[in-house]
CSV table of C-alpha atoms in Angstrom, one decimal:
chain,number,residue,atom,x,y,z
A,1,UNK,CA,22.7,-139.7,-181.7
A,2,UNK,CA,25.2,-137.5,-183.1
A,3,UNK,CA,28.1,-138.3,-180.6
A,4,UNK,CA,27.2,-142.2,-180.3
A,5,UNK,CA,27.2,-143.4,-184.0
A,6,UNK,CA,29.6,-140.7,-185.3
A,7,UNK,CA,27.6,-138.6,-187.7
A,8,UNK,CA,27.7,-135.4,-188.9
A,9,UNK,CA,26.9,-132.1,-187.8
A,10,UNK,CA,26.5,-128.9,-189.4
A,11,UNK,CA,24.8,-125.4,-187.9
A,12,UNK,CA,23.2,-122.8,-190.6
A,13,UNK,CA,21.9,-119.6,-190.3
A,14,UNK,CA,19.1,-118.2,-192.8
A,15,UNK,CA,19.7,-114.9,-193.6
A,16,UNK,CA,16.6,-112.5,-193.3
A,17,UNK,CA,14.5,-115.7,-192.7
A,18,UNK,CA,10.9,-113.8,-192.3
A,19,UNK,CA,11.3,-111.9,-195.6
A,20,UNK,CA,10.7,-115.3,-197.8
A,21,UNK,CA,7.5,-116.0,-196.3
A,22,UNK,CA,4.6,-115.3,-198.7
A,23,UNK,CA,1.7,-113.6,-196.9
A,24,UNK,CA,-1.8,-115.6,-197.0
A,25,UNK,CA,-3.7,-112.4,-195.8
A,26,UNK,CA,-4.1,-108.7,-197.3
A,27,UNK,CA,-1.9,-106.2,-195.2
A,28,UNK,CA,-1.4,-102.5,-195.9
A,29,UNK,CA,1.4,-100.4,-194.3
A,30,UNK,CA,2.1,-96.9,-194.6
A,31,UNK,CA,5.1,-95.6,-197.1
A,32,UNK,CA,8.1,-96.1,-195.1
A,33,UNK,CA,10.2,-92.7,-194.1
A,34,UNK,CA,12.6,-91.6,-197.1
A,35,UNK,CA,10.6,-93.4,-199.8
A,36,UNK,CA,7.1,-91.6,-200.0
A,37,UNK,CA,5.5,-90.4,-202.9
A,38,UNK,CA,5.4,-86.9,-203.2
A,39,UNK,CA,2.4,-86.8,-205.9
A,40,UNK,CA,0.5,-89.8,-203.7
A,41,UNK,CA,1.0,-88.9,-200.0
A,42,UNK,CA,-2.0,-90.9,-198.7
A,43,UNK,CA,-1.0,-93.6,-200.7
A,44,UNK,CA,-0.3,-96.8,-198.9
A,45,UNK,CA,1.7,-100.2,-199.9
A,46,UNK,CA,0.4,-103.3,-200.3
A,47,UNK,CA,2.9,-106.0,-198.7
A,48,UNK,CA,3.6,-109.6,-201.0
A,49,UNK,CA,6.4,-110.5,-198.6
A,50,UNK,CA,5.9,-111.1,-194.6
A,51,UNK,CA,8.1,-108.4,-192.6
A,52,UNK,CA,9.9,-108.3,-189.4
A,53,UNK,CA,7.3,-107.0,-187.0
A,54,UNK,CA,4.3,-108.9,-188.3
A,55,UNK,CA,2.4,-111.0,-186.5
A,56,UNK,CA,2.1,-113.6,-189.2
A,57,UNK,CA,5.7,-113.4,-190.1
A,58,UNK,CA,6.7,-116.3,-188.4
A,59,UNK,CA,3.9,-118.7,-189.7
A,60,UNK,CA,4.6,-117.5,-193.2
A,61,UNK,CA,8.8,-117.9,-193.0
A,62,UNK,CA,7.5,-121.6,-191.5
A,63,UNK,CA,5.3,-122.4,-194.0
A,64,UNK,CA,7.2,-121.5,-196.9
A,65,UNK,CA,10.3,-123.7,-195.3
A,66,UNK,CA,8.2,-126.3,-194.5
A,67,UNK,CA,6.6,-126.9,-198.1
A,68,UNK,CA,10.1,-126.3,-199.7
A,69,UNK,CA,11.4,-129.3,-197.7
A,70,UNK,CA,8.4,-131.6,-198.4
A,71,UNK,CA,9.1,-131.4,-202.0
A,72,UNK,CA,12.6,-131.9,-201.7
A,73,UNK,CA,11.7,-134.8,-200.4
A,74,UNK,CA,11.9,-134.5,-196.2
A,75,UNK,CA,8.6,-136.0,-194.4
A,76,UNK,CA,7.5,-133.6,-191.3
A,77,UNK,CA,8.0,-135.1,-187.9
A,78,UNK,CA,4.3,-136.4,-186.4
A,79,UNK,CA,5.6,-135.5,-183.2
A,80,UNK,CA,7.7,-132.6,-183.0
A,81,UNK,CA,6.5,-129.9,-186.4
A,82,UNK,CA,10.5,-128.5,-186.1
A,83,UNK,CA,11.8,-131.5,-186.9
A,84,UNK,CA,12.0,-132.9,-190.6
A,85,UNK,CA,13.9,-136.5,-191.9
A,86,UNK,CA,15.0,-137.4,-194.8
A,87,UNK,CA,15.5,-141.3,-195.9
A,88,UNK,CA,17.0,-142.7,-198.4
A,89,UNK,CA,18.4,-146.7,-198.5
A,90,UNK,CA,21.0,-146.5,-195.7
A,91,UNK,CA,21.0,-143.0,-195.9
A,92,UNK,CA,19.6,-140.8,-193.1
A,93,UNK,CA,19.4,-136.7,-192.9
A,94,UNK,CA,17.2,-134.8,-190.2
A,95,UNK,CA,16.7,-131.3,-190.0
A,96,UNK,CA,16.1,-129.3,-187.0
A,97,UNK,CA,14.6,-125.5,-187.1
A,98,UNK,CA,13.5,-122.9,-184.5
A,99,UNK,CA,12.7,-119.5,-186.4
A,100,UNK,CA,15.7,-118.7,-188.8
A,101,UNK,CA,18.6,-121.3,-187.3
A,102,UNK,CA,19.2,-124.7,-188.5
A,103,UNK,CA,20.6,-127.6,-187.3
A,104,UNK,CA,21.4,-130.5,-189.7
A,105,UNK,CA,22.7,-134.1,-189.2
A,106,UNK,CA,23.5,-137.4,-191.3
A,107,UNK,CA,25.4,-140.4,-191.6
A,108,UNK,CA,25.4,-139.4,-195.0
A,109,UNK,CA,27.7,-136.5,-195.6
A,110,UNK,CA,27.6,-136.1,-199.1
A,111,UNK,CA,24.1,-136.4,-198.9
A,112,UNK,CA,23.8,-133.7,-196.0
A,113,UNK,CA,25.9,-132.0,-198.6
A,114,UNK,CA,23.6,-132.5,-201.7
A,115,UNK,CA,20.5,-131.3,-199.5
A,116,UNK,CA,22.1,-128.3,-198.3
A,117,UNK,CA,23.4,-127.1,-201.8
A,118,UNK,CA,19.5,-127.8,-202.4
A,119,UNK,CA,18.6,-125.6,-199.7
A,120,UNK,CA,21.3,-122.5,-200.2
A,121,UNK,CA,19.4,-122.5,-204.1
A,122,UNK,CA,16.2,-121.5,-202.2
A,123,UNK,CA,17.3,-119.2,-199.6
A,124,UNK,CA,20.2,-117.5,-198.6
A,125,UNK,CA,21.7,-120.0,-195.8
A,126,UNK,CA,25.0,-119.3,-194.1
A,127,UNK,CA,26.8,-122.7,-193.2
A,128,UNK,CA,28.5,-122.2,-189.6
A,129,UNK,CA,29.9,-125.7,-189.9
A,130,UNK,CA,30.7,-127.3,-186.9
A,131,UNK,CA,27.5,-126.1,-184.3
A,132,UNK,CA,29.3,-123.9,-182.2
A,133,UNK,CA,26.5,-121.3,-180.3
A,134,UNK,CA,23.2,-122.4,-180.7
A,135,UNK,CA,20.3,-121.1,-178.9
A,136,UNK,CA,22.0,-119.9,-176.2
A,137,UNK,CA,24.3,-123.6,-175.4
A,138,UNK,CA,27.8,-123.5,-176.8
A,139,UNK,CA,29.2,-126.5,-178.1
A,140,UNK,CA,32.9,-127.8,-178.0
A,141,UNK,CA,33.9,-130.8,-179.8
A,142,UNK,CA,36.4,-133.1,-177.1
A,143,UNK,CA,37.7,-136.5,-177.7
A,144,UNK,CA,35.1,-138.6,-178.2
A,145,UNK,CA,31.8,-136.5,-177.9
A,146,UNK,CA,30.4,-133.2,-177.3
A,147,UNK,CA,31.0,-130.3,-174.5
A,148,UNK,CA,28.0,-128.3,-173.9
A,149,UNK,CA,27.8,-125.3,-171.9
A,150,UNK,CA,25.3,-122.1,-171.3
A,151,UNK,CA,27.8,-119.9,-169.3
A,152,UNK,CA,27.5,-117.6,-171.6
A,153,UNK,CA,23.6,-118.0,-171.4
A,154,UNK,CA,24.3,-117.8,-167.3
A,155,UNK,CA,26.5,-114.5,-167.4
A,156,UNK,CA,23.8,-113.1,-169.3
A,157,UNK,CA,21.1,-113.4,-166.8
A,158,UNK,CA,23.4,-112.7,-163.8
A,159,UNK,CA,24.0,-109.2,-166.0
A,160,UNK,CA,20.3,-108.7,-166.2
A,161,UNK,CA,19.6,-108.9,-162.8
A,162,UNK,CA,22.3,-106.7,-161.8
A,163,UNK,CA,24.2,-109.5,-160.0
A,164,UNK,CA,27.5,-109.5,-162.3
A,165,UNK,CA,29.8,-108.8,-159.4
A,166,UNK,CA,28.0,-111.3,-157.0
A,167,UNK,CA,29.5,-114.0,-154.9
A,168,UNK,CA,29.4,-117.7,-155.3
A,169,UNK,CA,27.7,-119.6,-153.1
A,170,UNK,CA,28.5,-123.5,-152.4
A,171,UNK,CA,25.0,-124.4,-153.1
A,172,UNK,CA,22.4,-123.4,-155.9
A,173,UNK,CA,19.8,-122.8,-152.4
A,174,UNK,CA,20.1,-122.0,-149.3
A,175,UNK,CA,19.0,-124.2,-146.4
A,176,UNK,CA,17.7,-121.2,-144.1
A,177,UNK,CA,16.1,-118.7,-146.0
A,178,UNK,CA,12.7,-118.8,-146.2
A,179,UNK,CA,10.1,-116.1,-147.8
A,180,UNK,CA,7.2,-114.9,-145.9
A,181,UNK,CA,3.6,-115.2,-147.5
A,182,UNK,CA,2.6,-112.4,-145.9
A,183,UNK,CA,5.2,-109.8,-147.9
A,184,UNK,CA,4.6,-107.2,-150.0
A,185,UNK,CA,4.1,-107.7,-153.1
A,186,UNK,CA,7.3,-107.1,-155.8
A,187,UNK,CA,7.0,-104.2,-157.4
A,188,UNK,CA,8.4,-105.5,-160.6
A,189,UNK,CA,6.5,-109.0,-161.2
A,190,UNK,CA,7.9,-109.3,-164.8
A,191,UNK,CA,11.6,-109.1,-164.3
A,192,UNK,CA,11.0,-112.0,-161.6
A,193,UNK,CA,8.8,-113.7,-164.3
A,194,UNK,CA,11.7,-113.3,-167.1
A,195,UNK,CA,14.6,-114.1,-164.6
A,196,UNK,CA,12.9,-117.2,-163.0
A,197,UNK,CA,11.9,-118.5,-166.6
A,198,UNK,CA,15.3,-118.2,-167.9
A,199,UNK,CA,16.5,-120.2,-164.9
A,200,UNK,CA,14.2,-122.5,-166.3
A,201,UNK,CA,16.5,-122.9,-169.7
A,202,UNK,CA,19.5,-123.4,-168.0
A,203,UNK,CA,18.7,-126.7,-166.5
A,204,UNK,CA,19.0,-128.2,-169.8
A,205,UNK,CA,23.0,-128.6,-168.7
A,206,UNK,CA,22.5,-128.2,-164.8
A,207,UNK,CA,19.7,-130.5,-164.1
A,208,UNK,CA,21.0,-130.2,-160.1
A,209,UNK,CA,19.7,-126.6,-160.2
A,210,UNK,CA,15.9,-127.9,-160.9
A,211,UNK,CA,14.9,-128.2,-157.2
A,212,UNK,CA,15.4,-124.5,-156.9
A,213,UNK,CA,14.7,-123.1,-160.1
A,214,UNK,CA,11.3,-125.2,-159.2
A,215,UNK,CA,11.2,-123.1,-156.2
A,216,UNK,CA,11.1,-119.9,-157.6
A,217,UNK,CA,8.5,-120.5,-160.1
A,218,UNK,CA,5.7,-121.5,-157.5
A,219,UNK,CA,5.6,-117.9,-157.1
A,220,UNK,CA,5.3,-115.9,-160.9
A,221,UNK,CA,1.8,-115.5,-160.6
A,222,UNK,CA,2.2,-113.1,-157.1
A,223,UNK,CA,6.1,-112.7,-156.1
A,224,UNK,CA,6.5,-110.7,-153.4
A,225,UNK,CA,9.3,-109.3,-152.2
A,226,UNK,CA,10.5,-112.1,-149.8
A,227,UNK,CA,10.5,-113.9,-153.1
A,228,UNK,CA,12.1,-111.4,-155.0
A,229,UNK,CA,15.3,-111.9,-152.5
A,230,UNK,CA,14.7,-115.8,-152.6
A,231,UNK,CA,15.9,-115.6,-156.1
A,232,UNK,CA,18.6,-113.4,-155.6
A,233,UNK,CA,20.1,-114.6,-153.0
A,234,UNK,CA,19.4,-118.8,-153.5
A,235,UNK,CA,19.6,-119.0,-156.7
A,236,UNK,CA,20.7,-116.6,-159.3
A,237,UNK,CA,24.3,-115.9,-157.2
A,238,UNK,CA,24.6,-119.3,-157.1
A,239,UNK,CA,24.9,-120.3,-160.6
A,240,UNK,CA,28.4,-118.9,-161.1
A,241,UNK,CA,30.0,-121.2,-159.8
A,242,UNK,CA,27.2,-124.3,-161.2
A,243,UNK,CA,28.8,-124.9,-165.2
A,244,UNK,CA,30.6,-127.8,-165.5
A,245,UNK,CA,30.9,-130.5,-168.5
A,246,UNK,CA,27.7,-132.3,-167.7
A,247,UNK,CA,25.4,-133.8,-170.3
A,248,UNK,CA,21.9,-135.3,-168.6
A,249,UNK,CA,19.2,-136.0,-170.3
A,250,UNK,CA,16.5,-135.0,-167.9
A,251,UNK,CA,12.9,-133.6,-167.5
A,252,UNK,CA,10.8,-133.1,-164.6
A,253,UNK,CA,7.4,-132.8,-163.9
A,254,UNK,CA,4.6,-133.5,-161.5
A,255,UNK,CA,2.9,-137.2,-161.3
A,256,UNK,CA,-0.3,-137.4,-162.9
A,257,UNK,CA,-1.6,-139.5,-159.9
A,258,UNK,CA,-1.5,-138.7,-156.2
A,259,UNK,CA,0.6,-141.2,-154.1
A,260,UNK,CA,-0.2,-142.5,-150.9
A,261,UNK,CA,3.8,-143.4,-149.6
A,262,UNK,CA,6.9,-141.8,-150.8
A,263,UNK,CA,7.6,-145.8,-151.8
A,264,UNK,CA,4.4,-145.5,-154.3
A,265,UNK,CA,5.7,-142.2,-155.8
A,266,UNK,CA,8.9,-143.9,-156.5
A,267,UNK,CA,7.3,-146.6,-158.2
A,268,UNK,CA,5.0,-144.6,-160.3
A,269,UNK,CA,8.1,-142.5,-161.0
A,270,UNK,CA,10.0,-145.8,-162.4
A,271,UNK,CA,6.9,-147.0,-163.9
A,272,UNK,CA,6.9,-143.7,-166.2
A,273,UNK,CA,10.8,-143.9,-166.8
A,274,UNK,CA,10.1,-147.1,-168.0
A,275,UNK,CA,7.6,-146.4,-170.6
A,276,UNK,CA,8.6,-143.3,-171.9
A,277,UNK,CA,12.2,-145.7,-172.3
A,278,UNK,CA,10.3,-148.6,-174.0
């Protein structure tokens, strides 16, 4: 929406986010190393602010946004609770938050800029500008839209699974290998867990990479080692060489309905396009 009618953009940061959530419960920790009392040793302190580590730090820091903006005057999105509007005549604002960064856009930008002095008054926000690294997708302004990549996001998983120095291969998976059910089990399940779900992230950009990064996930809940060297060798080295300028909107998923002919699958598949479209 951004790029098509021209509007602004503009990335912030909150600084310390969990610390300005108000805790609902009673919690007790013990006196933190360097600042103990000397005449109260078996004294403990009684938190009023949430703290990095809780478990109910994150609901707090959300909850203490999320009535700040209500009586600024945003309305809380029915179908997505990160996303908050804010409408005024002609005017439009919406506000976009996961945990402690914040994406803002308007067609009003001294209204975006009104809202955000609003905001900074609250809490200690950082304005980035321009969004430039944002959850792990960088984005670079070209003529006449927006440039989004996650090689950044891709070198970082090629460096986690010790495949920095690997070599590209022409296709994200290979046509010949094939893992046997009958393997051994791998020894460390949650690195192929963690490595085949951040696949999963980067076909936000590379939607051509979902057919494989599909492939690897049939297998989290037992990967063995056949499986373990499916993902090395089919997919992960393969990526290199896979970030390019594209921009799909995409999403894939099973049918809800079992098809008789590949012709009715197709047709169900349009059928669903259609309405989600409409």
């Amino acid at each position: 929406m951004a790029v098509s009618q021209g509007w602004t953009l503009r990335q912030l940061d909150v600084h310390n986010a969990f610390l300005n959530g108000n805790l609902a419960e009673t919690v007790y920790m013990r006196q933190p190393s360097g600042y103990e009392d000397p005449t109260h040793p078996d004294y403990v302190c009684l938190l009023q602010r949430s703290l990095y580590g809780l478990k109910q730090a994150p609901r707090a820091w959300f909850k203490r946004l999320h009535d700040f903006l209500l009586t600024t005057g945003f309305s809380a999105s029915k179908t997505d609770v990160s996303l908050f509007y804010y409408t005024a005549q002609d005017s439009r604002v919406f506000l976009l938050v996961y945990v402690d960064d914040i994406i803002m856009m308007a067609n009003d930008t001294a209204l975006l800029t009104t809202l955000l002095t609003r905001l900074s008054a609250a809490f200690k926000i950082r304005d980035l500008g321009q969004p430039g690294f944002f959850l792990g997708i960088q984005t670079l302004s070209v003529e006449g839209g927006l440039h989004l990549s996650q090689r950044r996001y891709m070198e970082d998983i090629l460096t986690r699974a010790g495949m920095s120095d690997c070599k590209p291969l022409s296709t994200p998976a290979s046509l010949s290998y094939s893992a046997a059910p009958s393997s051994e089990l791998y020894e460390n399940p949650t690195q192929y867990r963690r490595l085949a779900g951040a696949l999963q992230y980067l076909t936000i950009t590379r939607p051509d990479l979902s057919y494989a990064v599909n492939r690897l996930c049939q297998y989290m809940h037992a990967p063995t080692d056949d499986h373990w060297g499916l993902l090395k060798r089919k997919s992960t080295s393969g990526y290199a060489v896979f970030l390019g300028p594209n921009l799909v909107s995409w999403v894939s998923r099973k049918q809800r309905t079992v098809a008789r002919s590949s012709t009715e699958a197709e047709y169900k598949g349009l059928a669903d396009v259609a309405a989600e479209v409409t």
